[in-house]
Short mmCIF file of N, CA and C in Angstrom, two decimals:
data_model
loop_
_atom_site.label_atom_id
_atom_site.label_comp_id
_atom_site.label_asym_id
_atom_site.label_seq_id
_atom_site.Cartn_x
_atom_site.Cartn_y
_atom_site.Cartn_z
N MET A 572 -5.20 -7.94 15.60
CA MET A 572 -6.10 -6.86 15.88
C MET A 572 -6.01 -5.78 14.84
N THR A 573 -7.02 -5.63 14.78
CA THR A 573 -8.63 -4.67 13.84
C THR A 573 -7.94 -3.39 13.49
N ALA A 574 -7.78 -2.79 12.70
CA ALA A 574 -7.12 -1.39 12.98
C ALA A 574 -7.90 -0.67 13.04
N VAL A 575 -7.99 0.52 13.36
CA VAL A 575 -9.05 1.42 14.03
C VAL A 575 -9.05 2.15 13.01
N PRO A 576 -10.26 2.58 12.49
CA PRO A 576 -10.62 3.33 11.13
C PRO A 576 -10.83 5.07 11.96
N PRO A 577 -11.13 5.89 11.03
CA PRO A 577 -10.61 6.96 11.27
C PRO A 577 -11.80 7.69 12.38
N ALA A 578 -11.73 9.20 12.70
CA ALA A 578 -12.79 8.76 13.36
C ALA A 578 -13.61 9.35 12.39
N GLY A 579 -15.06 9.03 13.51
CA GLY A 579 -16.58 9.44 12.71
C GLY A 579 -17.03 8.48 11.57
N VAL A 580 -15.86 7.74 11.54
CA VAL A 580 -16.13 6.47 10.51
C VAL A 580 -16.77 5.56 11.49
N ASP A 581 -17.60 4.77 10.86
CA ASP A 581 -18.73 3.61 11.60
C ASP A 581 -17.47 3.09 11.61
N PRO A 582 -16.62 1.35 12.55
CA PRO A 582 -16.06 0.80 12.62
C PRO A 582 -16.95 -0.27 12.18
N LEU A 583 -17.88 -0.56 12.27
CA LEU A 583 -18.26 -1.41 12.10
C LEU A 583 -18.42 -1.83 10.06
N THR A 584 -19.36 -0.43 9.39
CA THR A 584 -19.09 -0.17 8.22
C THR A 584 -17.55 -0.39 7.40
N ALA A 585 -16.34 -0.04 8.40
CA ALA A 585 -15.65 -0.06 7.77
C ALA A 585 -15.01 -1.71 7.57
N ILE A 586 -15.35 -2.46 8.11
CA ILE A 586 -15.41 -4.20 7.24
C ILE A 586 -15.93 -4.79 6.88
N VAL A 587 -17.05 -4.33 6.48
CA VAL A 587 -18.61 -5.14 5.90
C VAL A 587 -18.82 -4.08 4.64
N PRO A 588 -18.97 -4.61 3.24
CA PRO A 588 -19.65 -3.21 2.24
C PRO A 588 -21.05 -2.53 2.12
N ALA A 589 -21.25 -2.02 2.93
CA ALA A 589 -22.41 -1.79 3.68
C ALA A 589 -23.48 -0.79 2.79
N ALA A 590 -22.34 -0.31 2.93
CA ALA A 590 -22.32 1.20 2.31
C ALA A 590 -22.11 1.04 0.37
N ASP A 591 -21.13 -0.04 0.00
CA ASP A 591 -21.99 -0.30 -1.36
C ASP A 591 -23.85 -0.86 -1.23
N LEU A 592 -24.71 -1.51 -0.25
CA LEU A 592 -25.02 -2.15 -0.04
C LEU A 592 -26.19 -0.38 -0.16
N VAL A 593 -26.01 -0.13 0.94
CA VAL A 593 -26.62 1.25 0.68
C VAL A 593 -27.16 1.99 -0.65
N ARG A 594 -25.89 2.37 -1.32
CA ARG A 594 -25.97 3.06 -2.02
C ARG A 594 -26.83 2.06 -3.76
N LEU A 595 -26.35 0.73 -3.78
CA LEU A 595 -27.52 -0.15 -4.40
C LEU A 595 -28.62 -0.57 -3.87
N LEU A 596 -28.87 -0.13 -3.48
CA LEU A 596 -30.81 -0.03 -2.97
C LEU A 596 -31.55 1.69 -2.89
N ARG A 597 -30.65 1.84 -2.78
CA ARG A 597 -30.87 3.63 -3.37
C ARG A 597 -30.72 4.24 -4.67
N GLU A 598 -30.32 3.50 -5.33
CA GLU A 598 -30.12 3.69 -7.03
C GLU A 598 -31.65 2.72 -7.29
N ALA A 599 -31.62 1.59 -6.71
CA ALA A 599 -32.65 0.90 -7.58
C ALA A 599 -33.95 1.34 -7.54
N GLY A 600 -34.00 1.60 -5.98
CA GLY A 600 -35.25 2.40 -4.90
C GLY A 600 -36.22 1.63 -4.28
N ARG A 601 -35.01 1.05 -3.41
CA ARG A 601 -35.32 -0.31 -3.20
C ARG A 601 -35.41 -1.01 -1.62
N THR A 602 -36.00 -0.89 -0.47
CA THR A 602 -35.83 -1.42 0.68
C THR A 602 -35.20 -2.47 1.40
N VAL A 603 -35.06 -2.73 2.29
CA VAL A 603 -34.30 -4.00 2.95
C VAL A 603 -34.91 -3.35 4.49
N ALA A 604 -34.43 -4.94 5.51
CA ALA A 604 -34.99 -5.41 6.85
C ALA A 604 -34.12 -6.72 6.80
N THR A 605 -34.31 -6.60 8.32
CA THR A 605 -33.21 -7.88 8.42
C THR A 605 -33.98 -8.31 9.64
N ALA A 606 -34.38 -10.13 9.87
CA ALA A 606 -34.51 -11.26 10.98
C ALA A 606 -33.19 -11.72 11.15
N GLU A 607 -33.09 -11.65 12.83
CA GLU A 607 -31.78 -11.56 13.22
C GLU A 607 -31.33 -12.52 14.66
N SER A 608 -30.72 -13.44 14.43
CA SER A 608 -31.02 -14.76 15.55
C SER A 608 -29.36 -14.59 15.86
N LEU A 609 -28.68 -15.12 15.76
CA LEU A 609 -27.28 -15.15 15.79
C LEU A 609 -26.67 -13.48 16.21
N THR A 610 -27.30 -13.23 14.86
CA THR A 610 -26.35 -11.73 14.97
C THR A 610 -27.10 -10.39 15.88
N ALA A 611 -28.14 -10.65 16.65
CA ALA A 611 -28.65 -9.75 17.03
C ALA A 611 -28.80 -8.55 17.40
N GLY A 612 -29.38 -8.54 16.33
CA GLY A 612 -29.09 -6.98 15.72
C GLY A 612 -27.95 -5.97 14.75
N LEU A 613 -26.37 -6.94 14.42
CA LEU A 613 -25.60 -5.89 14.40
C LEU A 613 -25.64 -6.26 13.26
N LEU A 614 -26.28 -6.57 12.20
CA LEU A 614 -26.92 -6.16 10.94
C LEU A 614 -26.69 -5.53 10.38
N ALA A 615 -28.73 -4.89 10.71
CA ALA A 615 -29.36 -3.57 10.69
C ALA A 615 -28.80 -2.91 11.56
N ALA A 616 -27.12 -2.98 12.74
CA ALA A 616 -26.43 -1.87 13.30
C ALA A 616 -25.76 -1.75 11.77
N THR A 617 -24.42 -2.70 11.44
CA THR A 617 -23.73 -2.28 10.68
C THR A 617 -24.55 -1.26 9.43
N ILE A 618 -25.56 -1.44 8.62
CA ILE A 618 -26.76 -1.23 7.48
C ILE A 618 -26.47 0.47 8.29
N ALA A 619 -27.45 0.58 9.57
CA ALA A 619 -28.04 1.87 9.86
C ALA A 619 -26.45 2.86 9.93
N GLY A 620 -25.26 2.20 9.78
CA GLY A 620 -23.95 2.95 10.45
C GLY A 620 -24.00 3.76 9.01
N VAL A 621 -23.89 3.92 7.50
CA VAL A 621 -23.42 3.94 6.77
C VAL A 621 -25.11 5.30 6.80
N PRO A 622 -23.74 6.81 6.30
CA PRO A 622 -25.14 8.10 6.49
C PRO A 622 -25.81 7.67 4.96
N GLY A 623 -27.20 7.76 5.38
CA GLY A 623 -28.01 7.76 3.93
C GLY A 623 -28.96 6.67 4.72
N ALA A 624 -28.25 5.81 5.42
CA ALA A 624 -29.15 4.17 5.92
C ALA A 624 -30.88 4.09 5.62
N SER A 625 -30.94 5.50 6.40
CA SER A 625 -32.16 6.09 6.25
C SER A 625 -33.66 5.61 5.12
N THR A 626 -32.36 5.92 4.87
CA THR A 626 -33.68 5.98 2.84
C THR A 626 -33.75 4.91 2.54
N VAL A 627 -33.81 3.61 3.05
CA VAL A 627 -33.29 1.92 2.81
C VAL A 627 -33.80 1.15 3.71
N LEU A 628 -33.01 1.28 5.27
CA LEU A 628 -33.28 0.12 6.07
C LEU A 628 -35.39 0.50 6.57
N ARG A 629 -35.75 -0.61 6.26
CA ARG A 629 -36.98 0.15 6.73
C ARG A 629 -36.81 -0.43 8.67
N GLY A 630 -35.64 -2.08 8.67
CA GLY A 630 -36.35 -1.90 10.50
C GLY A 630 -35.75 -3.18 11.07
N GLY A 631 -35.95 -3.84 11.68
CA GLY A 631 -35.27 -5.30 11.52
C GLY A 631 -35.73 -5.81 12.99
N LEU A 632 -35.77 -7.11 13.18
CA LEU A 632 -36.27 -7.77 14.59
C LEU A 632 -35.12 -8.74 14.95
N ILE A 633 -35.28 -8.75 16.03
CA ILE A 633 -34.07 -9.66 16.80
C ILE A 633 -35.10 -10.57 17.01
N VAL A 634 -35.16 -11.76 16.67
CA VAL A 634 -35.62 -13.06 17.07
C VAL A 634 -34.68 -13.88 17.54
N TYR A 635 -33.34 -14.09 19.02
CA TYR A 635 -32.87 -14.45 19.31
C TYR A 635 -33.36 -15.66 20.45
N ALA A 636 -34.44 -15.45 20.20
CA ALA A 636 -35.32 -17.10 21.31
C ALA A 636 -36.05 -17.42 20.42
N THR A 637 -36.12 -19.46 21.07
CA THR A 637 -36.97 -19.85 19.31
C THR A 637 -38.30 -18.88 18.78
N ASP A 638 -38.70 -19.32 20.17
CA ASP A 638 -40.35 -18.97 19.89
C ASP A 638 -40.80 -17.25 19.60
N LEU A 639 -39.44 -16.42 19.76
CA LEU A 639 -39.76 -15.27 18.20
C LEU A 639 -39.83 -15.63 17.30
N LYS A 640 -39.10 -16.91 16.81
CA LYS A 640 -39.02 -16.66 15.58
C LYS A 640 -40.20 -16.96 14.88
N HIS A 641 -40.92 -17.54 16.01
CA HIS A 641 -42.06 -17.44 15.26
C HIS A 641 -43.25 -16.47 16.00
N THR A 642 -43.27 -16.59 16.05
CA THR A 642 -44.16 -15.07 16.52
C THR A 642 -43.65 -13.52 15.81
N LEU A 643 -42.12 -12.80 16.28
CA LEU A 643 -42.27 -11.92 15.38
C LEU A 643 -42.66 -11.51 14.31
N ALA A 644 -41.05 -12.89 13.36
CA ALA A 644 -41.11 -13.02 12.56
C ALA A 644 -42.13 -14.30 11.34
N GLY A 645 -42.44 -15.18 11.83
CA GLY A 645 -43.39 -15.88 11.39
C GLY A 645 -42.76 -17.40 10.81
N VAL A 646 -41.82 -17.61 11.44
CA VAL A 646 -41.86 -19.11 11.20
C VAL A 646 -42.35 -19.63 11.57
N SER A 647 -42.32 -21.02 10.56
CA SER A 647 -43.83 -21.76 10.76
C SER A 647 -43.12 -22.70 12.67
N GLU A 648 -44.36 -22.78 12.84
CA GLU A 648 -43.94 -23.92 14.23
C GLU A 648 -43.63 -25.28 13.66
N HIS A 649 -44.17 -25.37 12.67
CA HIS A 649 -43.96 -26.91 12.27
C HIS A 649 -42.13 -26.94 11.64
N THR A 650 -42.42 -25.67 11.36
CA THR A 650 -40.51 -25.28 10.73
C THR A 650 -39.14 -25.77 11.80
N LEU A 651 -39.64 -25.30 13.09
CA LEU A 651 -38.98 -25.33 14.19
C LEU A 651 -38.86 -25.92 14.79
N ALA A 652 -40.31 -26.70 14.91
CA ALA A 652 -40.18 -29.05 16.02
C ALA A 652 -39.53 -29.50 14.84
N SER A 653 -39.25 -29.59 13.27
CA SER A 653 -38.44 -30.53 12.18
C SER A 653 -37.57 -30.21 12.34
N ASP A 654 -37.05 -28.85 11.27
CA ASP A 654 -36.08 -28.43 11.70
C ASP A 654 -35.39 -28.23 12.42
N GLY A 655 -35.27 -27.43 13.18
CA GLY A 655 -34.67 -26.09 14.08
C GLY A 655 -34.36 -24.64 13.74
N PRO A 656 -34.59 -23.96 14.93
CA PRO A 656 -33.66 -23.31 14.96
C PRO A 656 -33.03 -21.98 13.69
N VAL A 657 -31.79 -23.01 13.93
CA VAL A 657 -31.10 -23.36 12.90
C VAL A 657 -30.91 -24.68 11.57
N ALA A 658 -31.67 -23.53 10.86
CA ALA A 658 -31.74 -24.42 9.49
C ALA A 658 -31.76 -23.88 8.49
N ALA A 659 -31.58 -24.11 7.35
CA ALA A 659 -31.53 -23.64 5.44
C ALA A 659 -33.41 -22.82 5.67
N SER A 660 -34.61 -23.49 6.28
CA SER A 660 -35.49 -23.66 6.36
C SER A 660 -36.18 -22.38 7.04
N THR A 661 -35.44 -22.61 8.00
CA THR A 661 -35.64 -21.16 9.07
C THR A 661 -34.82 -19.80 8.79
N ALA A 662 -33.95 -19.97 7.91
CA ALA A 662 -33.49 -18.57 8.01
C ALA A 662 -34.20 -18.64 5.96
N GLU A 663 -34.85 -19.05 5.48
CA GLU A 663 -35.72 -18.31 4.79
C GLU A 663 -37.00 -17.88 5.37
N GLN A 664 -37.08 -18.16 6.14
CA GLN A 664 -38.86 -17.86 6.40
C GLN A 664 -38.35 -16.75 7.40
N LEU A 665 -37.29 -16.44 7.57
CA LEU A 665 -36.66 -15.33 8.48
C LEU A 665 -36.47 -14.56 7.83
N ALA A 666 -36.00 -14.39 6.97
CA ALA A 666 -36.02 -13.39 5.43
C ALA A 666 -37.55 -12.92 4.47
N VAL A 667 -38.32 -14.57 4.73
CA VAL A 667 -39.77 -13.22 4.48
C VAL A 667 -40.52 -12.98 5.15
N GLY A 668 -40.07 -13.37 6.70
CA GLY A 668 -40.48 -13.04 8.31
C GLY A 668 -39.81 -11.30 8.48
N ALA A 669 -39.39 -10.96 7.79
CA ALA A 669 -38.26 -9.43 7.68
C ALA A 669 -39.36 -8.79 6.97
N ARG A 670 -38.92 -9.56 5.18
CA ARG A 670 -39.25 -7.99 4.43
C ARG A 670 -40.90 -8.15 4.67
N THR A 671 -41.65 -9.35 5.33
CA THR A 671 -42.82 -9.24 5.28
C THR A 671 -43.28 -8.48 5.56
N ALA A 672 -43.01 -7.63 7.77
CA ALA A 672 -43.32 -7.56 8.67
C ALA A 672 -42.74 -6.27 8.39
N CYS A 673 -41.80 -5.48 8.01
CA CYS A 673 -41.92 -4.63 7.87
C CYS A 673 -41.71 -3.56 6.81
N GLY A 674 -42.26 -5.00 5.69
CA GLY A 674 -42.65 -3.63 3.68
C GLY A 674 -41.69 -3.56 3.69
N ALA A 675 -40.90 -4.22 3.41
CA ALA A 675 -39.57 -3.94 2.47
C ALA A 675 -39.54 -4.82 1.46
N ASP A 676 -38.12 -4.20 0.41
CA ASP A 676 -38.10 -5.18 -1.06
C ASP A 676 -37.52 -6.29 -0.69
N TRP A 677 -36.39 -6.54 0.14
CA TRP A 677 -35.63 -7.20 0.62
C TRP A 677 -35.97 -7.78 1.91
N GLY A 678 -35.63 -9.22 2.29
CA GLY A 678 -35.61 -9.26 4.10
C GLY A 678 -34.86 -9.96 3.42
N LEU A 679 -33.48 -9.82 4.61
CA LEU A 679 -32.56 -10.84 5.33
C LEU A 679 -32.52 -11.53 6.33
N GLY A 680 -32.26 -12.99 6.58
CA GLY A 680 -32.17 -13.66 8.17
C GLY A 680 -31.47 -14.29 8.10
N LEU A 681 -31.39 -13.74 9.72
CA LEU A 681 -29.70 -14.97 9.47
C LEU A 681 -29.91 -15.48 11.42
N THR A 682 -28.70 -17.18 10.84
CA THR A 682 -29.67 -17.91 12.44
C THR A 682 -27.93 -18.53 12.31
N GLY A 683 -27.80 -19.11 13.24
CA GLY A 683 -26.28 -19.77 13.44
C GLY A 683 -26.06 -20.67 14.80
N VAL A 684 -24.68 -21.03 14.55
CA VAL A 684 -24.11 -20.72 15.56
C VAL A 684 -22.82 -20.54 16.14
N ALA A 685 -22.79 -19.37 16.96
CA ALA A 685 -21.90 -18.63 17.40
C ALA A 685 -21.03 -19.68 18.04
N GLY A 686 -21.18 -19.73 18.85
CA GLY A 686 -20.26 -20.64 20.55
C GLY A 686 -20.93 -20.01 21.83
N PRO A 687 -19.84 -20.96 22.37
CA PRO A 687 -18.65 -22.03 22.69
C PRO A 687 -19.27 -23.16 22.03
N ASP A 688 -20.41 -23.47 22.93
CA ASP A 688 -20.92 -25.22 22.41
C ASP A 688 -21.95 -25.00 20.89
N PRO A 689 -21.54 -26.26 20.36
CA PRO A 689 -22.67 -26.89 19.25
C PRO A 689 -24.17 -26.67 19.57
N GLN A 690 -25.20 -26.23 19.26
CA GLN A 690 -26.49 -26.17 19.27
C GLN A 690 -27.77 -27.10 18.75
N ASP A 691 -28.65 -27.44 19.11
CA ASP A 691 -29.60 -28.34 17.91
C ASP A 691 -28.89 -29.00 17.14
N GLY A 692 -27.47 -29.69 17.86
CA GLY A 692 -27.04 -31.15 16.32
C GLY A 692 -26.18 -30.67 15.63
N GLN A 693 -25.93 -29.15 15.56
CA GLN A 693 -25.08 -27.92 14.90
C GLN A 693 -24.13 -27.46 15.02
N PRO A 694 -23.34 -27.83 14.72
CA PRO A 694 -22.13 -27.70 15.50
C PRO A 694 -21.29 -26.48 15.14
N VAL A 695 -20.63 -25.56 15.95
CA VAL A 695 -20.16 -24.04 16.09
C VAL A 695 -19.76 -23.53 15.14
N GLY A 696 -20.17 -21.87 14.54
CA GLY A 696 -19.95 -21.12 12.79
C GLY A 696 -20.79 -22.40 11.65
N THR A 697 -21.35 -22.30 11.91
CA THR A 697 -22.90 -22.85 11.59
C THR A 697 -23.73 -22.13 10.70
N VAL A 698 -23.86 -21.38 10.06
CA VAL A 698 -25.00 -20.38 9.62
C VAL A 698 -25.33 -20.18 8.37
N PHE A 699 -26.66 -20.23 9.07
CA PHE A 699 -27.40 -20.38 7.60
C PHE A 699 -28.29 -18.41 7.31
N VAL A 700 -27.59 -18.02 6.12
CA VAL A 700 -28.59 -16.12 5.58
C VAL A 700 -29.56 -16.89 4.70
N GLY A 701 -30.98 -16.30 4.89
CA GLY A 701 -31.63 -15.97 4.37
C GLY A 701 -32.25 -15.31 3.66
N LEU A 702 -32.49 -14.98 1.88
CA LEU A 702 -32.04 -13.50 1.54
C LEU A 702 -33.98 -13.77 0.74
N ALA A 703 -34.65 -12.88 0.57
CA ALA A 703 -35.78 -13.09 0.68
C ALA A 703 -35.99 -11.43 -0.05
N GLY A 704 -36.42 -11.73 -2.15
CA GLY A 704 -36.32 -10.25 -2.77
C GLY A 704 -37.84 -10.52 -3.34
N PRO A 705 -38.24 -9.23 -4.83
CA PRO A 705 -38.87 -9.57 -5.59
C PRO A 705 -39.32 -10.85 -6.62
N GLU A 706 -37.84 -11.89 -6.76
CA GLU A 706 -38.06 -12.61 -7.29
C GLU A 706 -37.97 -13.97 -6.85
N GLY A 707 -37.47 -13.76 -5.39
CA GLY A 707 -37.81 -15.03 -4.71
C GLY A 707 -37.59 -15.00 -3.19
N THR A 708 -36.51 -16.29 -3.13
CA THR A 708 -36.15 -16.10 -2.26
C THR A 708 -34.67 -17.88 -2.55
N GLU A 709 -33.29 -17.16 -1.66
CA GLU A 709 -31.92 -18.06 -1.50
C GLU A 709 -31.39 -18.32 -0.19
N VAL A 710 -31.19 -19.38 -0.08
CA VAL A 710 -30.28 -19.55 1.30
C VAL A 710 -28.94 -19.80 1.44
N LEU A 711 -27.92 -19.04 2.10
CA LEU A 711 -26.58 -20.21 1.99
C LEU A 711 -26.24 -20.74 2.91
N ARG A 712 -25.78 -21.47 2.69
CA ARG A 712 -25.59 -21.79 4.37
C ARG A 712 -23.88 -21.49 4.13
N LEU A 713 -23.58 -21.75 6.26
CA LEU A 713 -21.58 -20.62 5.44
C LEU A 713 -20.77 -21.65 6.81
N LYS A 714 -19.89 -22.10 7.26
CA LYS A 714 -18.87 -22.71 7.95
C LYS A 714 -18.16 -21.84 8.08
N LEU A 715 -17.90 -21.44 9.39
CA LEU A 715 -17.44 -20.43 9.19
C LEU A 715 -16.25 -20.88 10.55
N SER A 716 -15.81 -19.84 11.29
CA SER A 716 -14.81 -20.39 11.99
C SER A 716 -14.18 -19.14 12.94
N GLY A 717 -14.23 -19.25 14.19
CA GLY A 717 -12.79 -18.45 15.05
C GLY A 717 -13.53 -18.33 15.95
N ASP A 718 -13.48 -17.38 17.13
CA ASP A 718 -14.57 -16.67 18.26
C ASP A 718 -16.11 -16.31 17.68
N ARG A 719 -16.44 -16.60 19.17
CA ARG A 719 -18.21 -15.45 18.74
C ARG A 719 -18.21 -14.33 17.52
N TRP A 720 -17.89 -13.15 18.21
CA TRP A 720 -17.88 -11.70 17.85
C TRP A 720 -16.99 -12.19 16.09
N THR A 721 -15.52 -13.09 16.00
CA THR A 721 -15.31 -13.26 14.16
C THR A 721 -16.73 -13.94 13.63
N ILE A 722 -17.19 -15.12 14.13
CA ILE A 722 -18.15 -15.80 13.17
C ILE A 722 -19.70 -14.93 12.96
N ARG A 723 -19.64 -14.14 13.99
CA ARG A 723 -20.69 -13.31 13.85
C ARG A 723 -21.20 -11.89 12.90
N MET A 724 -19.68 -11.15 12.82
CA MET A 724 -18.83 -10.84 12.14
C MET A 724 -18.71 -11.15 10.51
N GLU A 725 -19.20 -12.28 10.12
CA GLU A 725 -18.81 -13.14 9.16
C GLU A 725 -19.66 -13.40 8.54
N ALA A 726 -20.75 -13.84 9.62
CA ALA A 726 -22.54 -14.05 9.20
C ALA A 726 -22.65 -12.36 8.54
N VAL A 727 -22.04 -11.45 8.91
CA VAL A 727 -23.09 -9.88 8.58
C VAL A 727 -22.52 -9.85 6.83
N HIS A 728 -21.26 -10.00 6.96
CA HIS A 728 -20.44 -9.58 5.92
C HIS A 728 -21.12 -10.30 4.61
N ALA A 729 -21.23 -11.36 5.30
CA ALA A 729 -22.06 -13.22 3.67
C ALA A 729 -23.52 -11.96 3.69
N ALA A 730 -24.35 -11.62 4.60
CA ALA A 730 -25.53 -11.07 4.07
C ALA A 730 -25.49 -10.22 3.50
N VAL A 731 -24.29 -8.88 3.94
CA VAL A 731 -24.13 -7.71 3.34
C VAL A 731 -23.84 -8.04 1.81
N GLY A 732 -22.59 -8.76 1.77
CA GLY A 732 -21.70 -9.45 0.12
C GLY A 732 -23.31 -10.09 -0.38
N GLU A 733 -23.88 -10.92 -0.30
CA GLU A 733 -24.61 -11.30 -1.13
C GLU A 733 -26.67 -10.73 -1.01
N LEU A 734 -26.48 -10.08 -0.30
CA LEU A 734 -27.30 -8.92 -1.13
C LEU A 734 -27.08 -7.87 -2.19
N VAL A 735 -25.65 -7.12 -1.90
CA VAL A 735 -24.83 -6.93 -2.97
C VAL A 735 -24.71 -7.50 -4.40
N ARG A 736 -24.63 -8.16 -4.35
CA ARG A 736 -24.67 -9.57 -5.52
C ARG A 736 -25.27 -9.52 -6.48
N SER A 737 -26.81 -9.96 -5.55
CA SER A 737 -28.22 -10.11 -6.18
C SER A 737 -28.63 -8.71 -6.67
N LEU A 738 -27.85 -7.33 -6.02
CA LEU A 738 -28.66 -6.42 -6.44
C LEU A 738 -28.12 -5.99 -7.68
N GLY A 739 -26.87 -6.30 -8.63
CA GLY A 739 -25.75 -6.67 -9.03
C GLY A 739 -26.49 -7.02 -10.71
N ARG A 740 -27.18 -8.87 -9.97
CA ARG A 740 -27.58 -8.74 -11.71
C ARG A 740 -28.47 -8.29 -12.01
N PRO A 741 -28.61 -8.58 -13.72
CA PRO A 741 -29.60 -8.23 -14.04
C PRO A 741 -30.90 -8.78 -14.13
N ALA A 742 -31.99 -8.43 -14.01
CA ALA A 742 -33.73 -8.86 -13.36
C ALA A 742 -33.42 -9.42 -14.62
N PRO A 743 -34.36 -11.29 -14.11
CA PRO A 743 -34.42 -11.54 -15.35
C PRO A 743 -35.17 -11.27 -16.83
N GLY A 744 -34.86 -12.25 -17.50
CA GLY A 744 -35.11 -11.18 -19.05
C GLY A 744 -34.86 -10.06 -19.64
N ASN A 745 -34.16 -8.89 -19.16
CA ASN A 745 -33.28 -7.86 -19.40
C ASN A 745 -31.09 -8.26 -19.09
N GLN A 746 -31.45 -9.56 -19.38
CA GLN A 746 -30.50 -10.22 -19.61
C GLN A 746 -29.84 -9.82 -20.87
N PRO A 747 -28.44 -9.72 -21.09
CA PRO A 747 -28.39 -9.98 -22.75
C PRO A 747 -28.91 -10.77 -23.38
N GLY A 748 -28.88 -10.95 -24.34
CA GLY A 748 -29.55 -11.83 -25.18
C GLY A 748 -30.87 -12.63 -24.92
N ALA A 749 -31.26 -11.79 -23.51
CA ALA A 749 -33.24 -12.47 -23.49
C ALA A 749 -33.72 -12.03 -24.51
N VAL A 750 -34.84 -12.81 -24.49
CA VAL A 750 -36.03 -12.41 -25.38
C VAL A 750 -37.17 -12.44 -24.94
#
């Protein structure tokens, strides 16, 4: 059983480094937005649980249904038809769609299978995290295990952690020894 956080502490932020993310975004003067399928808003809710998040969280799109991935987040119909709703290309386009639709510096896109059954040929625990930022996009493929809650929370943890890592990297050309 998970320990209960002290009174006044959001239980989601107690298990995800969301406070670090908000701090780094504030220090960089940057914003973030989400487009979420399997997490259905859990990522945005986790970020919003940090005091001061309103200065960095622009908003989010809940695109649980496949057609909404296209109509709200801008995932191409071709990608959805050829690769499916649970794919690296879909996660990448979700991240770009979140960034674009919400006017944010960074976009996070999450799609995957939390279970109990496989979806579109993808096994339970398959998760793709898309990250779109000023320097381009990247996608992580995760193979998670556990129940639905565990898979969804681990997906949120991975998305937050990846953006924290990206914010901590020096910009190209600003690295030691760069000319």
